[in-house]
Amino acid sequence: MSRAVDPRTGAAIGPEIADTTPEEIREVCSRAAQAAPWLGGLSFPERAALLADLGQALRDHSGELVALADAETALGVPRLTGELARTAAQFDLFAEVLRDGAFCEATLDSPNPDAVPPHTDLRRMLVPLGPVAVFAASNFPFAFSVAGGDTASALAAGCPVVVKAHPGHPGLSARTAEILAGALSAAGAPEGVLTLVHGEAAGRALVADPAVTAVAFTGSPGGGRALFDVAMSRPDPIPFYGELGSINPVVVTAAAAAARPDEIADGLAGSAMLGSGQFCTKPGLVFVPEAAGLPGRVAERVAAAEVGPLLTARIEGGFREGLRRLLKVPGVRALLDGPEQGGGGHRVAPQVVTADARTFLADAAVLTEECFGPVTVLVTYSTEEELAAALGRVPGSLTGTVHAEPDDPAAASVVAALGARVGRLIHNGWPTGVAVTWSQHHGGPWPATTAVLHTSVGATAIRRFLRPITYQDVPEQLLPAALRDGNPLGIPRRVDGVLTTDGKAGRRG
Amino acid sequence: MSRAVDPRTGAAIGPEIADTTPEEIREVCSRAAQAAPWLGGLSFPERAALLADLGQALRDHSGELVALADAETALGVPRLTGELARTAAQFDLFAEVLRDGAFCEATLDSPNPDAVPPHTDLRRMLVPLGPVAVFAASNFPFAFSVAGGDTASALAAGCPVVVKAHPGHPGLSARTAEILAGALSAAGAPEGVLTLVHGEAAGRALVADPAVTAVAFTGSPGGGRALFDVAMSRPDPIPFYGELGSINPVVVTAAAAAARPDEIADGLAGSAMLGSGQFCTKPGLVFVPEAAGLPGRVAERVAAAEVGPLLTARIEGGFREGLRRLLKVPGVRALLDGPEQGGGGHRVAPQVVTADARTFLADAAVLTEECFGPVTVLVTYSTEEELAAALGRVPGSLTGTVHAEPDDPAAASVVAALGARVGRLIHNGWPTGVAVTWSQHHGGPWPATTAVLHTSVGATAIRRFLRPITYQDVPEQLLPAALRDGNPLGIPRRVDGVLTTDGKAGRRG
């Protein structure tokens, strides 16, 4: 049993929501498996139209959904309105991916008796993996929740989805699922294409269910690791795409700090406090030159920032605990009062923390642990050697940012050091705000994610839910359309080693 | 300590080989990490040339290597000569993949203030993951060993490799590593690009080493699962690409059995006995119609087959134990004498086992377990319903094969059922013999592999060792060549959503 809580007051709101039972999980997963042939059997354009319908259904209910989301998350109507639009746009991107067709990687090799070894007719493509479990996050109640990118990309791949609702916004989750179910039903979908379940134990049962073939998760390192371990200890381990925690290092070069101290302080404070510091891409660890006076400038701006209440009691507790852990480290200093000066509900005061590079190197494990909420850690360095040593201790992250000047002699080595440990490298910008495009990558080495090859945002997120199959000498009428002679779908294909995009690539056609 | 054994006599041959110590493993992995920037820093054509050199070095030492391999594996000179040629060709394929350039998935999105959400300049590509541990298999001493596809694809990706030698051919492993090291050194490579290590404990230490970023393994389900568990229980789990065990189901339709009984019996016996039944793609479970008399025909041919000694004492023991387990199942029958009638060394007699579909359904877990060596299990079915029920119990496999006639009414449902559980689907052919091409897939759902999205053979094997990175607003001079304006490498790129292959795709160019 659980109930939504108003983060502004701490009061319970909305109805009690029952946890899904183990029997129900079994039944839900079984229905998802039964729905897989229908979803996988849709042509690419048909599946694209279905996704477009889902995006439109969200837009059609925008006002209602945003109000529900604001009541349960306190993230504010403007931000939530933008997030809903972006969430609907994710469905549109995957519809575009399906119409493009390259995602299925159609590849044909003609028989070749002269090859080493010789071979007959081989044709490869990607096909849907099977039912996918999606674990919703608290901090993006649209974009990383029931209708989020994991759901959109799994459905795009042709995989039915079972979403484990985040208890931070259960009412919104239920209503979103209803709206999507309505659109699916109108499109003729059977039951089981998208189902919502509730409860922690239900989530574990979902990951262990034999019908589930992959898991997508966005959440805390602790919760993610526990579910990762469940997935890996199955008799038949399955892919687990988890986004866990990210410190998102930023480096400000000496030249940049000297040239643009106010601009950088503005940008950093704005990015770190966005959504009350509850972005997975929050710049949590910032290396600044000792001389530039940046910590004071950043602290001024953070002190003046409007910071809303945190999402849940657990996040509030985690933030207070994380700050305590940071401030126990010898040499670490808080630049502002707080966070005790909260103001009701899950409100906390923001914070800026500083340390010098020597302090950082002595306690890098604590100083590189993500503290989810409105705080950022500034580490001052005095030489490029010190900076290089410190960067060597930074763990895998979703993003890395460098602020540098034109022809900055420090830029190349920072780009190389950050590039070795992050999934997205930003130059003279800020990591919060994740565009939804063909070239986006939202992932990174552990602990940023559990699956360093994959992304949860952008066109290639679909690949997580596809597996290859090669057909050897299979007759035309038994082949999927994507692999037939003459390229009836008109998609990009690689034929006898040559990638062609004229829509005509194909043997005998 | 270990020593090679002549499978033909069971006698130890060659020198004692010391296990690599934990300290040495740490040192080897550290050197591999140090070599990563050199290998990753080569241009695609430079790395292609390096791979071509490695393939040529193998060809230059073909006679010596084949003789060594035959002494340690007894697989015979003709087969080993072919395998070496194929292994050299694998380097050539990856050289072609590098020259083509599409493998790095260069994708550029121009700034777009009208997108939802708006975005600035984003450019994505795949970059090397880092040092890779490769576990060699016993049954392909070239193609899946020190110079095998895992090594070739990891080096192609720009990842240094540490190979754990298979104790079945330690002398060959050492000599192969020496030859490759010579070619690497001639090309100016630093130490650490390719290193060989020995011993089981060394293998576990290798998987746990912090510098290792991925593991490729080919071997037994037990050994693979144990190392998989080591990789997954690291503080920072890493991708584990394991090929474990595969039963490779074959379905012969009623029409095919009636039309081509002798051809099918010939093909099946030949494929199942190839390499003494020690192929991971051996057809181990064959569904045949009750009426056609196929079991007797297959048994005749298997009895007459020339079957060489098994590779190692462990494989011989596993084969005998596996057969005992099969024959304990009520209703399972052996059609030939053996395998007690071995003839010295690791020789065993081949076997054909039969059961009806009812027996199969009652004990599917035992009957679908791979028995590595010269045996195949024939399951007779009487109706299509019985066949469908039986196929529902077949686990994930590398391959599935159907023998059917033109316009065979049974073919489509068999293709669908097999397609749901295998990585390669063969029509009127046999699964042994894995071509090395752009469209090859050598993988499949658990237990065939631990990583259902990936292949260990074919052009896309390189993807296992690459991770994405997106550059946001990074200036031209700090970008990798693959992402620069004007497409200086002339590779296929996707720009603003459009995939182009004219070698000119690029912003402002």
CSV table of N, CA and C in Angstrom, one decimal, chain A residues 85-86 89 100 102 105 107 109 116-117 119 122-124 129 225 228 232-237 239 241 411-412 415 419-427 434-441 446 452-454 460 463-464 466-475 478 492 494 497 499 501, chain B residues 85-86 89 100 102 105 107 109 116-117 119 122-124 129 225 228 232-237 239 241 411-412 415 419-420 422-427 434-441 446 452-454 460 463-464 466-475 478 492 494 497 499 501:
chain,number,residue,atom,x,y,z
A,85,ALA,N,5.8,18.1,-23.2
A,85,ALA,CA,6.0,18.3,-24.6
A,85,ALA,C,7.2,17.5,-25.1
A,86,ARG,N,8.2,17.5,-24.3
A,86,ARG,CA,9.4,16.7,-24.7
A,86,ARG,C,9.1,15.2,-24.7
A,89,ALA,N,7.3,14.4,-27.7
A,89,ALA,CA,8.3,14.5,-28.8
A,89,ALA,C,9.1,13.2,-28.9
A,100,ASP,N,12.4,5.7,-40.9
A,100,ASP,CA,13.7,5.7,-41.6
A,100,ASP,C,14.1,4.2,-41.9
A,102,ALA,N,16.6,2.3,-40.9
A,102,ALA,CA,18.0,1.9,-40.7
A,102,ALA,C,18.2,1.2,-39.4
A,105,GLU,N,19.0,-2.4,-39.2
A,105,GLU,CA,20.4,-2.9,-39.7
A,105,GLU,C,20.3,-4.0,-40.7
A,107,THR,N,21.1,-6.3,-43.5
A,107,THR,CA,22.4,-6.5,-44.1
A,107,THR,C,22.3,-7.8,-44.9
A,109,ASP,N,24.2,-10.6,-47.6
A,109,ASP,CA,25.4,-11.1,-48.3
A,109,ASP,C,25.0,-12.2,-49.3
A,116,VAL,N,36.5,-16.8,-47.9
A,116,VAL,CA,37.2,-17.7,-46.9
A,116,VAL,C,36.6,-17.5,-45.5
A,117,PRO,N,35.8,-18.5,-45.0
A,117,PRO,CA,35.3,-19.7,-45.8
A,117,PRO,C,34.2,-19.3,-46.7
A,119,HIS,N,30.5,-19.1,-48.5
A,119,HIS,CA,29.2,-19.0,-47.8
A,119,HIS,C,28.1,-18.9,-48.8
A,122,LEU,N,23.2,-15.1,-46.9
A,122,LEU,CA,23.0,-14.7,-45.4
A,122,LEU,C,22.4,-13.3,-45.4
A,123,ARG,N,21.4,-13.2,-44.5
A,123,ARG,CA,20.7,-11.9,-44.4
A,123,ARG,C,20.4,-11.6,-42.9
A,124,ARG,N,20.8,-10.5,-42.4
A,124,ARG,CA,20.8,-10.2,-41.0
A,124,ARG,C,19.9,-9.0,-40.7
A,129,LEU,N,13.2,-8.0,-28.8
A,129,LEU,CA,13.7,-8.9,-27.8
A,129,LEU,C,12.6,-9.6,-27.1
A,225,ARG,N,21.4,-1.1,-8.2
A,225,ARG,CA,22.3,-2.2,-8.0
A,225,ARG,C,21.6,-3.4,-7.5
A,228,PHE,N,19.7,-4.8,-10.4
A,228,PHE,CA,20.7,-5.4,-11.3
A,228,PHE,C,21.1,-6.8,-10.9
A,232,MET,N,20.9,-10.3,-12.8
A,232,MET,CA,22.1,-11.1,-13.1
A,232,MET,C,22.1,-12.5,-12.4
A,233,SER,N,21.4,-12.6,-11.4
A,233,SER,CA,21.4,-13.9,-10.7
A,233,SER,C,20.2,-14.8,-11.1
A,234,ARG,N,19.4,-14.4,-12.1
A,234,ARG,CA,18.4,-15.3,-12.7
A,234,ARG,C,19.2,-16.5,-13.3
A,235,PRO,N,18.4,-17.6,-13.5
A,235,PRO,CA,19.0,-18.7,-14.2
A,235,PRO,C,19.4,-18.3,-15.6
A,236,ASP,N,18.6,-17.4,-16.1
A,236,ASP,CA,18.9,-16.8,-17.5
A,236,ASP,C,19.1,-15.3,-17.3
A,237,PRO,N,20.2,-14.8,-17.0
A,237,PRO,CA,20.4,-13.4,-16.8
A,237,PRO,C,19.9,-12.6,-18.1
A,239,PRO,N,19.6,-8.5,-20.0
A,239,PRO,CA,20.2,-7.2,-20.0
A,239,PRO,C,19.5,-6.3,-19.0
A,241,TYR,N,19.5,-2.3,-18.2
A,241,TYR,CA,19.9,-1.0,-18.6
A,241,TYR,C,19.6,0.0,-17.5
A,411,ALA,N,42.8,23.1,-22.8
A,411,ALA,CA,41.5,22.4,-23.2
A,411,ALA,C,41.7,21.0,-23.7
A,412,ALA,N,42.7,20.7,-24.5
A,412,ALA,CA,42.8,19.4,-25.1
A,412,ALA,C,43.0,18.3,-24.1
A,415,VAL,N,39.7,17.7,-22.3
A,415,VAL,CA,38.7,17.0,-23.1
A,415,VAL,C,39.1,15.5,-23.2
A,419,GLY,N,36.7,12.8,-21.6
A,419,GLY,CA,36.2,11.9,-22.7
A,419,GLY,C,36.4,10.5,-22.3
A,420,ALA,N,37.4,10.1,-21.5
A,420,ALA,CA,37.6,8.8,-21.2
A,420,ALA,C,36.6,8.3,-20.1
A,421,ARG,N,35.9,9.1,-19.5
A,421,ARG,CA,35.0,8.7,-18.4
A,421,ARG,C,33.6,9.2,-18.5
A,422,VAL,N,33.2,9.8,-19.6
A,422,VAL,CA,31.8,10.3,-19.6
A,422,VAL,C,31.1,9.9,-21.0
A,423,GLY,N,29.8,10.0,-21.0
A,423,GLY,CA,29.0,9.7,-22.2
A,423,GLY,C,28.7,10.9,-23.0
A,424,ARG,N,28.7,12.1,-22.4
A,424,ARG,CA,28.5,13.3,-23.2
A,424,ARG,C,29.5,14.4,-22.8
A,425,LEU,N,30.1,15.0,-23.7
A,425,LEU,CA,31.1,16.0,-23.4
A,425,LEU,C,30.7,17.4,-23.9
A,426,ILE,N,30.6,18.3,-22.9
A,426,ILE,CA,30.0,19.6,-23.3
A,426,ILE,C,31.1,20.7,-23.2
A,427,HIS,N,31.1,21.6,-24.2
A,427,HIS,CA,32.1,22.6,-24.2
A,427,HIS,C,31.4,24.0,-24.0
A,434,VAL,N,18.6,17.5,-21.6
A,434,VAL,CA,19.1,16.5,-22.5
A,434,VAL,C,18.2,16.5,-23.8
A,435,ALA,N,18.8,16.9,-24.9
A,435,ALA,CA,18.1,17.0,-26.1
A,435,ALA,C,17.7,15.6,-26.6
A,436,VAL,N,16.6,15.5,-27.4
A,436,VAL,CA,16.1,14.2,-27.9
A,436,VAL,C,16.3,14.2,-29.4
A,437,THR,N,17.5,13.7,-29.8
A,437,THR,CA,17.9,13.7,-31.2
A,437,THR,C,18.5,12.4,-31.6
A,438,TRP,N,18.9,12.4,-32.9
A,438,TRP,CA,19.6,11.2,-33.4
A,438,TRP,C,20.9,11.0,-32.8
A,439,SER,N,21.6,12.1,-32.4
A,439,SER,CA,23.0,11.9,-32.0
A,439,SER,C,23.1,12.0,-30.4
A,440,GLN,N,22.0,12.1,-29.8
A,440,GLN,CA,22.1,12.2,-28.3
A,440,GLN,C,22.6,10.9,-27.7
A,441,HIS,N,23.5,11.0,-26.7
A,441,HIS,CA,23.9,9.9,-25.8
A,441,HIS,C,23.7,10.2,-24.4
A,446,TRP,N,30.0,2.9,-15.7
A,446,TRP,CA,29.7,2.6,-14.3
A,446,TRP,C,30.3,3.7,-13.4
A,452,VAL,N,27.3,0.3,-20.4
A,452,VAL,CA,28.1,1.4,-20.9
A,452,VAL,C,27.9,1.5,-22.4
A,453,LEU,N,27.5,0.5,-23.1
A,453,LEU,CA,27.3,0.6,-24.6
A,453,LEU,C,26.0,1.3,-25.0
A,454,HIS,N,25.1,1.6,-24.0
A,454,HIS,CA,23.8,2.0,-24.4
A,454,HIS,C,23.3,3.3,-23.8
A,460,THR,N,19.2,6.0,-30.7
A,460,THR,CA,19.7,4.6,-30.5
A,460,THR,C,19.3,3.9,-29.3
A,463,ARG,N,17.9,0.4,-29.6
A,463,ARG,CA,18.8,-0.7,-29.8
A,463,ARG,C,18.8,-1.7,-28.6
A,464,ARG,N,18.6,-1.1,-27.4
A,464,ARG,CA,18.6,-1.9,-26.2
A,464,ARG,C,17.6,-3.1,-26.2
A,466,LEU,N,16.5,-4.8,-29.0
A,466,LEU,CA,16.5,-5.5,-30.3
A,466,LEU,C,17.7,-6.5,-30.3
A,467,ARG,N,17.4,-7.6,-30.9
A,467,ARG,CA,18.5,-8.6,-31.0
A,467,ARG,C,18.7,-9.0,-32.5
A,468,PRO,N,19.9,-9.4,-32.9
A,468,PRO,CA,20.1,-9.8,-34.3
A,468,PRO,C,19.6,-11.2,-34.6
A,469,ILE,N,19.2,-11.4,-35.8
A,469,ILE,CA,19.0,-12.7,-36.3
A,469,ILE,C,19.5,-12.8,-37.7
A,470,THR,N,20.2,-13.9,-38.1
A,470,THR,CA,20.7,-14.0,-39.5
A,470,THR,C,19.9,-15.2,-40.1
A,471,TYR,N,19.4,-15.0,-41.3
A,471,TYR,CA,18.7,-16.0,-42.1
A,471,TYR,C,19.6,-16.5,-43.1
A,472,GLN,N,19.8,-17.8,-43.1
A,472,GLN,CA,20.7,-18.5,-44.1
A,472,GLN,C,19.9,-19.3,-45.1
A,473,ASP,N,19.9,-18.9,-46.3
A,473,ASP,CA,19.3,-19.6,-47.4
A,473,ASP,C,17.8,-19.7,-47.2
A,474,VAL,N,17.2,-18.8,-46.5
A,474,VAL,CA,15.8,-18.8,-46.2
A,474,VAL,C,15.0,-18.3,-47.4
A,475,PRO,N,14.0,-19.0,-47.9
A,475,PRO,CA,13.3,-18.5,-49.1
A,475,PRO,C,12.6,-17.2,-48.9
A,478,LEU,N,9.5,-16.7,-46.7
A,478,LEU,CA,9.6,-16.9,-45.3
A,478,LEU,C,10.5,-15.8,-44.6
A,492,PRO,N,17.4,1.9,-45.8
A,492,PRO,CA,18.9,1.7,-46.0
A,492,PRO,C,19.3,0.2,-45.7
A,494,ARG,N,22.7,-2.7,-46.2
A,494,ARG,CA,24.1,-3.0,-46.6
A,494,ARG,C,24.0,-4.3,-47.4
A,497,GLY,N,28.4,-5.8,-48.5
A,497,GLY,CA,29.4,-4.9,-48.0
A,497,GLY,C,29.2,-3.5,-48.2
A,499,LEU,N,27.0,-0.2,-48.0
A,499,LEU,CA,25.8,0.5,-47.4
A,499,LEU,C,25.2,1.4,-48.4
A,501,THR,N,21.6,3.9,-49.4
A,501,THR,CA,20.5,4.6,-48.7
A,501,THR,C,19.5,5.1,-49.8
B,85,ALA,N,43.3,-20.2,-42.3
B,85,ALA,CA,42.9,-19.3,-43.3
B,85,ALA,C,41.8,-18.4,-43.0
B,86,ARG,N,40.8,-19.0,-42.4
B,86,ARG,CA,39.6,-18.3,-41.9
B,86,ARG,C,39.9,-17.3,-40.9
B,89,ALA,N,41.5,-14.4,-42.3
B,89,ALA,CA,40.5,-13.7,-43.1
B,89,ALA,C,39.7,-12.8,-42.1
B,100,ASP,N,35.7,1.1,-44.1
B,100,ASP,CA,34.4,1.5,-44.4
B,100,ASP,C,34.0,2.7,-43.5
B,102,ALA,N,31.6,3.1,-41.3
B,102,ALA,CA,30.3,3.2,-40.7
B,102,ALA,C,30.2,2.6,-39.3
B,105,GLU,N,29.5,4.9,-36.4
B,105,GLU,CA,28.2,5.5,-36.3
B,105,GLU,C,28.2,7.0,-36.1
B,107,THR,N,27.3,10.6,-36.2
B,107,THR,CA,26.0,11.2,-36.3
B,107,THR,C,26.0,12.6,-35.8
B,109,ASP,N,24.0,16.4,-35.4
B,109,ASP,CA,22.8,17.2,-35.4
B,109,ASP,C,23.1,18.7,-35.3
B,116,VAL,N,11.9,20.3,-29.9
B,116,VAL,CA,11.3,20.1,-28.6
B,116,VAL,C,12.1,19.0,-27.9
B,117,PRO,N,12.9,19.3,-26.8
B,117,PRO,CA,13.4,20.7,-26.5
B,117,PRO,C,14.4,21.2,-27.5
B,119,HIS,N,17.9,22.5,-29.1
B,119,HIS,CA,19.3,21.9,-28.8
B,119,HIS,C,20.4,22.7,-29.6
B,122,LEU,N,25.3,18.8,-31.6
B,122,LEU,CA,25.5,17.5,-31.0
B,122,LEU,C,26.1,16.6,-32.0
B,123,ARG,N,27.2,15.9,-31.6
B,123,ARG,CA,27.8,14.9,-32.5
B,123,ARG,C,28.2,13.7,-31.8
B,124,ARG,N,27.8,12.5,-32.3
B,124,ARG,CA,27.9,11.3,-31.6
B,124,ARG,C,28.8,10.3,-32.4
B,129,LEU,N,36.3,1.0,-25.8
B,129,LEU,CA,35.9,0.8,-24.5
B,129,LEU,C,37.1,0.8,-23.5
B,225,ARG,N,29.5,-19.3,-16.8
B,225,ARG,CA,28.7,-18.8,-15.8
B,225,ARG,C,29.5,-18.3,-14.6
B,228,PHE,N,31.2,-15.1,-15.6
B,228,PHE,CA,30.1,-14.1,-15.7
B,228,PHE,C,29.8,-13.6,-14.3
B,232,MET,N,30.0,-9.8,-13.0
B,232,MET,CA,28.8,-9.0,-12.5
B,232,MET,C,28.9,-8.7,-11.0
B,233,SER,N,29.7,-9.3,-10.3
B,233,SER,CA,29.8,-9.0,-8.9
B,233,SER,C,31.0,-8.0,-8.6
B,234,ARG,N,31.6,-7.5,-9.6
B,234,ARG,CA,32.6,-6.5,-9.4
B,234,ARG,C,31.9,-5.2,-8.8
B,235,PRO,N,32.7,-4.4,-8.1
B,235,PRO,CA,32.1,-3.1,-7.7
B,235,PRO,C,31.5,-2.4,-8.9
B,236,ASP,N,32.2,-2.5,-10.0
B,236,ASP,CA,31.8,-1.9,-11.3
B,236,ASP,C,31.6,-3.0,-12.3
B,237,PRO,N,30.5,-3.6,-12.4
B,237,PRO,CA,30.3,-4.7,-13.4
B,237,PRO,C,30.6,-4.3,-14.8
B,239,PRO,N,30.7,-5.5,-19.2
B,239,PRO,CA,30.1,-6.4,-20.2
B,239,PRO,C,30.8,-7.7,-20.2
B,241,TYR,N,30.7,-11.0,-22.7
B,241,TYR,CA,30.2,-11.6,-23.9
B,241,TYR,C,30.6,-13.0,-23.9
B,411,ALA,N,6.3,-25.1,-42.9
B,411,ALA,CA,7.5,-24.3,-42.8
B,411,ALA,C,7.4,-23.0,-42.0
B,412,ALA,N,6.3,-22.3,-42.3
B,412,ALA,CA,6.2,-20.9,-41.7
B,412,ALA,C,6.1,-21.0,-40.1
B,415,VAL,N,9.6,-21.8,-38.8
B,415,VAL,CA,10.5,-20.7,-38.9
B,415,VAL,C,10.2,-19.7,-37.7
B,419,GLY,N,12.7,-19.0,-34.9
B,419,GLY,CA,13.2,-17.6,-35.0
B,419,GLY,C,13.1,-16.9,-33.6
B,420,ALA,N,12.2,-17.3,-32.8
B,420,ALA,CA,12.0,-16.7,-31.5
B,420,ALA,C,13.1,-17.1,-30.5
B,422,VAL,N,16.5,-18.4,-31.6
B,422,VAL,CA,17.9,-18.7,-32.1
B,422,VAL,C,18.5,-17.4,-32.7
B,423,GLY,N,19.8,-17.4,-32.9
B,423,GLY,CA,20.5,-16.3,-33.5
B,423,GLY,C,20.7,-16.4,-35.0
B,424,ARG,N,20.6,-17.7,-35.5
B,424,ARG,CA,20.8,-17.9,-37.0
B,424,ARG,C,19.8,-18.9,-37.4
B,425,LEU,N,19.1,-18.7,-38.5
B,425,LEU,CA,18.1,-19.6,-38.9
B,425,LEU,C,18.4,-20.1,-40.3
B,426,ILE,N,18.6,-21.4,-40.4
B,426,ILE,CA,19.1,-22.0,-41.6
B,426,ILE,C,18.0,-22.8,-42.3
B,427,HIS,N,17.9,-22.7,-43.6
B,427,HIS,CA,16.8,-23.4,-44.3
B,427,HIS,C,17.5,-24.4,-45.3
B,434,VAL,N,30.6,-21.5,-39.8
B,434,VAL,CA,30.1,-20.1,-39.6
B,434,VAL,C,30.9,-19.2,-40.5
B,435,ALA,N,30.2,-18.6,-41.5
B,435,ALA,CA,30.8,-17.7,-42.4
B,435,ALA,C,31.2,-16.4,-41.7
B,436,VAL,N,32.2,-15.8,-42.3
B,436,VAL,CA,32.8,-14.5,-41.7
B,436,VAL,C,32.4,-13.4,-42.6
B,437,THR,N,31.2,-12.8,-42.4
B,437,THR,CA,30.7,-11.8,-43.3
B,437,THR,C,30.1,-10.6,-42.6
B,438,TRP,N,29.6,-9.6,-43.3
B,438,TRP,CA,29.0,-8.5,-42.8
B,438,TRP,C,27.7,-8.9,-42.1
B,439,SER,N,27.0,-9.9,-42.6
B,439,SER,CA,25.6,-10.2,-42.1
B,439,SER,C,25.6,-11.4,-41.2
B,440,GLN,N,26.8,-11.9,-40.8
B,440,GLN,CA,26.8,-13.0,-39.9
B,440,GLN,C,26.4,-12.7,-38.5
B,441,HIS,N,25.6,-13.5,-37.9
B,441,HIS,CA,25.3,-13.4,-36.5
B,441,HIS,C,25.6,-14.7,-35.8
B,446,TRP,N,20.2,-16.7,-24.0
B,446,TRP,CA,20.7,-17.6,-23.0
B,446,TRP,C,20.0,-18.9,-23.1
B,452,VAL,N,22.6,-11.3,-25.4
B,452,VAL,CA,21.8,-11.7,-26.5
B,452,VAL,C,21.8,-10.6,-27.7
B,453,LEU,N,22.3,-9.4,-27.4
B,453,LEU,CA,22.3,-8.4,-28.4
B,453,LEU,C,23.6,-8.5,-29.3
B,454,HIS,N,24.5,-9.4,-28.9
B,454,HIS,CA,25.8,-9.3,-29.6
B,454,HIS,C,26.2,-10.6,-30.3
B,460,THR,N,29.8,-7.1,-37.1
B,460,THR,CA,29.2,-6.3,-36.0
B,460,THR,C,29.8,-6.8,-34.6
B,463,ARG,N,31.3,-4.2,-32.3
B,463,ARG,CA,30.5,-3.3,-31.5
B,463,ARG,C,30.5,-3.6,-30.0
B,464,ARG,N,30.9,-4.8,-29.7
B,464,ARG,CA,31.0,-5.2,-28.3
B,464,ARG,C,32.0,-4.4,-27.5
B,466,LEU,N,32.9,-1.1,-28.2
B,466,LEU,CA,32.8,0.3,-28.4
B,466,LEU,C,31.7,0.9,-27.6
B,467,ARG,N,31.9,2.2,-27.1
B,467,ARG,CA,30.9,2.8,-26.4
B,467,ARG,C,30.6,4.2,-27.0
B,468,PRO,N,29.4,4.7,-26.9
B,468,PRO,CA,29.1,6.0,-27.6
B,468,PRO,C,29.6,7.1,-26.7
B,469,ILE,N,29.9,8.2,-27.4
B,469,ILE,CA,30.1,9.5,-26.7
B,469,ILE,C,29.5,10.6,-27.6
B,470,THR,N,28.9,11.6,-27.0
B,470,THR,CA,28.3,12.7,-27.7
B,470,THR,C,29.0,14.0,-27.3
B,471,TYR,N,29.5,14.7,-28.3
B,471,TYR,CA,30.1,16.0,-28.1
B,471,TYR,C,29.1,17.1,-28.3
B,472,GLN,N,29.0,18.0,-27.3
B,472,GLN,CA,28.1,19.1,-27.4
B,472,GLN,C,28.8,20.4,-27.5
B,473,ASP,N,28.7,21.0,-28.7
B,473,ASP,CA,29.3,22.3,-28.9
B,473,ASP,C,30.8,22.3,-28.8
B,474,VAL,N,31.4,21.2,-29.0
B,474,VAL,CA,32.9,21.1,-28.9
B,474,VAL,C,33.5,21.6,-30.2
B,475,PRO,N,34.4,22.6,-30.1
B,475,PRO,CA,35.0,23.2,-31.3
B,475,PRO,C,35.7,22.2,-32.2
B,478,LEU,N,39.0,20.3,-31.4
B,478,LEU,CA,39.0,19.3,-30.3
B,478,LEU,C,38.1,18.1,-30.6
B,492,PRO,N,30.5,7.0,-44.0
B,492,PRO,CA,29.0,7.2,-43.9
B,492,PRO,C,28.7,8.0,-42.6
B,494,ARG,N,25.3,10.2,-40.5
B,494,ARG,CA,23.9,10.6,-40.4
B,494,ARG,C,24.0,12.1,-40.0
B,497,GLY,N,19.5,13.8,-39.2
B,497,GLY,CA,18.6,12.7,-39.4
B,497,GLY,C,18.7,12.0,-40.7
B,499,LEU,N,20.9,9.7,-43.3
B,499,LEU,CA,22.0,8.9,-43.4
B,499,LEU,C,22.6,9.0,-44.9
B,501,THR,N,25.9,8.2,-47.6
B,501,THR,CA,27.1,7.3,-47.8
B,501,THR,C,28.0,7.8,-49.0
